[in-house]
Amino acid sequence: MYAFLDGTVEEIDTDRIAINCGGVGYEVLSNTASIQNCQIGGRAKLYTRLIVREDALTLFGFCTREEKAMFDRLITVSGIGPKVALSILSSMTASETAIAIVTGDEKALGRVPGIGKKTAQRLILELKGAVANEQMLSTPAAVAAGNESETVEEAIAILVAMGFSPMDSAAAVALVKADGGAPEEMAIAALRRLDRG
């Protein structure tokens, strides 16, 4: 119903923002990163999702389309409601969440308040195939398309198989991706970065 809201921030709370759009104030539940990007009296654009329940209409909003897209994916998983999805996106970025899902990192997801081992496993099982490679690495240095996405994913998989964490592996590959090369070459270049770190 609402694709986005663009207006003046009137109030900020720990988990919500009140935004004035043309004289109408909308209360929007949001994640920590989006809330921190807002200032009272400043302008904000939030990409929103309206959740309809029997007893309530609740707006959830995010500063980026990627966060909203990940939120929409998360709430499709059985047992993951909007507030749990919001908790995930308050603990991890959309990119970090996608990396954890694609690489099967149960521990990273399990560190989120309200997410146990079984829920983490269900998230991975239900979403792994749906999370696109380009969303998994959405930082400017790591945007991949087509065959490049597969190369990046393979390079990350090589480092993970060597014992590095998915997060560290993805970050290191992102730094060397622009240099190109086969997955093995990219993994070696990323490994140098990891050793240096």
XYZ file of C-alpha atoms in Angstrom:
197
model
C 0.000 0.000 0.000
C 2.815 2.415 0.910
C 6.007 2.047 -1.133
C 7.830 4.729 0.834
C 7.341 7.774 3.046
C 9.271 10.978 2.427
C 8.934 13.696 5.016
C 10.192 15.415 8.149
C 11.194 13.419 11.209
C 9.108 14.622 14.164
C 9.965 12.060 16.839
C 12.535 9.301 17.350
C 12.285 6.450 19.848
C 14.412 3.339 20.389
C 12.473 1.280 17.844
C 10.326 3.755 15.908
C 10.197 7.027 14.027
C 7.325 9.502 13.635
C 7.519 11.080 10.190
C 5.412 14.018 8.997
C 4.350 13.623 5.363
C 2.185 16.486 4.171
C 0.766 17.174 7.602
C 0.028 13.520 8.406
C 2.195 11.844 11.043
C 3.095 8.199 10.429
C 4.533 5.988 13.159
C 7.079 3.653 11.569
C 8.814 0.795 13.365
C 12.389 0.530 12.184
C 15.796 -1.067 12.673
C 18.667 0.496 14.597
C 20.664 1.611 11.540
C 17.705 3.412 9.964
C 16.822 5.136 13.237
C 20.420 6.290 13.678
C 20.311 7.810 10.181
C 17.414 10.062 11.179
C 17.477 13.369 13.012
C 14.535 15.222 14.516
C 13.658 18.063 12.159
C 15.572 16.443 9.316
C 14.170 14.949 6.140
C 13.950 11.186 5.757
C 12.834 8.723 3.108
C 11.789 5.331 4.415
C 10.934 2.324 2.245
C 7.943 0.802 3.962
C 5.963 -2.378 4.419
C 2.466 -2.294 5.915
C 1.669 -5.382 7.988
C -2.028 -6.010 8.506
C -3.206 -7.992 11.515
C -6.698 -8.487 12.931
C -6.110 -5.922 15.647
C -3.507 -3.606 14.122
C -2.028 -1.958 11.041
C 1.725 -1.559 11.529
C 4.180 0.248 9.281
C 7.789 -0.929 9.124
C 10.315 1.292 7.362
C 13.950 1.239 6.280
C 16.443 3.711 4.860
C 17.464 1.380 2.021
C 15.629 -0.825 -0.460
C 18.015 -3.678 0.443
C 16.890 -3.627 4.083
C 13.242 -3.630 3.063
C 13.820 -6.489 0.593
C 15.575 -8.545 3.272
C 12.788 -7.781 5.760
C 10.229 -8.989 3.196
C 12.209 -12.214 2.703
C 12.665 -12.846 6.406
C 8.958 -12.602 7.240
C 8.168 -15.333 4.694
C 9.917 -17.850 6.956
C 7.599 -19.737 9.293
C 8.112 -18.590 12.858
C 9.708 -15.283 11.848
C 7.358 -12.395 12.539
C 7.948 -8.732 11.675
C 9.454 -7.900 15.071
C 11.913 -10.795 14.916
C 12.867 -9.763 11.377
C 13.406 -6.232 12.681
C 15.600 -7.615 15.471
C 17.738 -9.420 12.875
C 18.168 -6.243 10.825
C 19.024 -4.305 13.982
C 21.789 -6.789 14.820
C 23.117 -7.318 11.274
C 23.058 -5.384 8.020
C 21.038 -6.749 5.099
C 24.312 -7.784 3.451
C 25.588 -9.543 6.595
C 22.254 -11.346 6.958
C 22.386 -12.502 3.340
C 25.973 -13.710 3.691
C 25.062 -15.663 6.841
C 22.131 -17.294 5.028
C 24.031 -18.133 1.827
C 27.058 -19.518 3.671
C 24.968 -21.363 6.278
C 26.454 -19.458 9.215
C 24.119 -20.579 12.021
C 26.307 -18.993 14.701
C 26.047 -15.496 13.220
C 22.259 -15.756 13.009
C 22.082 -17.385 16.442
C 23.685 -14.331 18.046
C 20.571 -12.293 17.215
C 18.245 -11.911 20.242
C 15.230 -14.170 19.778
C 16.915 -16.472 17.245
C 17.779 -19.947 18.490
C 19.648 -22.702 16.674
C 16.517 -24.232 15.152
C 15.241 -20.880 13.906
C 18.652 -20.100 12.403
C 18.635 -23.463 10.624
C 15.113 -22.825 9.314
C 16.134 -19.386 8.010
C 19.047 -20.905 6.115
C 17.016 -23.821 4.786
C 14.101 -21.704 3.548
C 16.006 -18.675 2.212
C 19.373 -19.928 0.967
C 18.182 -20.425 -2.609
C 16.191 -17.184 -2.661
C 18.945 -14.781 -1.616
C 20.575 -13.372 -4.740
C 24.366 -13.118 -5.077
C 24.275 -9.399 -5.774
C 22.344 -8.824 -2.535
C 24.793 -10.977 -0.600
C 27.562 -8.541 -1.521
C 25.908 -5.161 -1.801
C 28.840 -2.939 -0.842
C 30.108 -0.763 -3.754
C 33.396 -2.653 -3.943
C 31.636 -5.977 -4.057
C 28.782 -5.532 -6.516
C 28.756 -8.560 -8.764
C 26.671 -9.563 -11.753
C 26.294 -12.680 -13.841
C 29.456 -14.798 -13.939
C 31.253 -12.340 -11.667
C 28.775 -13.179 -8.885
C 29.593 -16.859 -9.196
C 33.327 -16.107 -9.092
C 32.932 -14.023 -5.931
C 30.785 -16.676 -4.278
C 33.304 -19.418 -5.141
C 36.184 -17.341 -3.770
C 34.300 -16.833 -0.505
C 33.504 -20.563 -0.338
C 37.201 -21.396 -0.725
C 38.138 -19.157 2.211
C 35.298 -20.509 4.359
C 36.477 -24.053 3.600
C 39.924 -22.987 4.837
C 38.414 -22.094 8.192
C 37.852 -18.343 7.892
C 34.505 -16.953 8.984
C 31.976 -16.129 6.238
C 31.997 -12.466 7.294
C 35.785 -12.119 7.136
C 35.926 -14.059 3.867
C 33.282 -11.886 2.205
C 34.934 -8.679 3.426
C 38.365 -9.746 2.141
C 36.992 -10.822 -1.266
C 35.129 -7.522 -1.535
C 38.448 -5.679 -1.194
C 40.140 -7.595 -4.032
C 37.177 -8.225 -6.355
C 37.926 -5.226 -8.541
C 41.249 -6.857 -9.546
C 39.302 -9.733 -11.144
C 40.686 -13.199 -11.816
C 39.546 -16.772 -11.299
C 38.007 -17.784 -7.952
C 41.292 -19.352 -6.825
C 43.273 -16.199 -7.695
C 40.724 -14.023 -5.940
C 40.821 -16.281 -2.872
C 44.639 -16.101 -2.751
C 44.578 -12.295 -2.994
C 41.918 -12.154 -0.282
C 43.944 -14.559 1.851
C 46.858 -12.089 1.779
C 44.489 -9.430 3.121
C 43.301 -11.748 5.873
C 46.876 -12.656 6.859
C 47.757 -8.970 6.926
C 44.756 -8.286 9.172
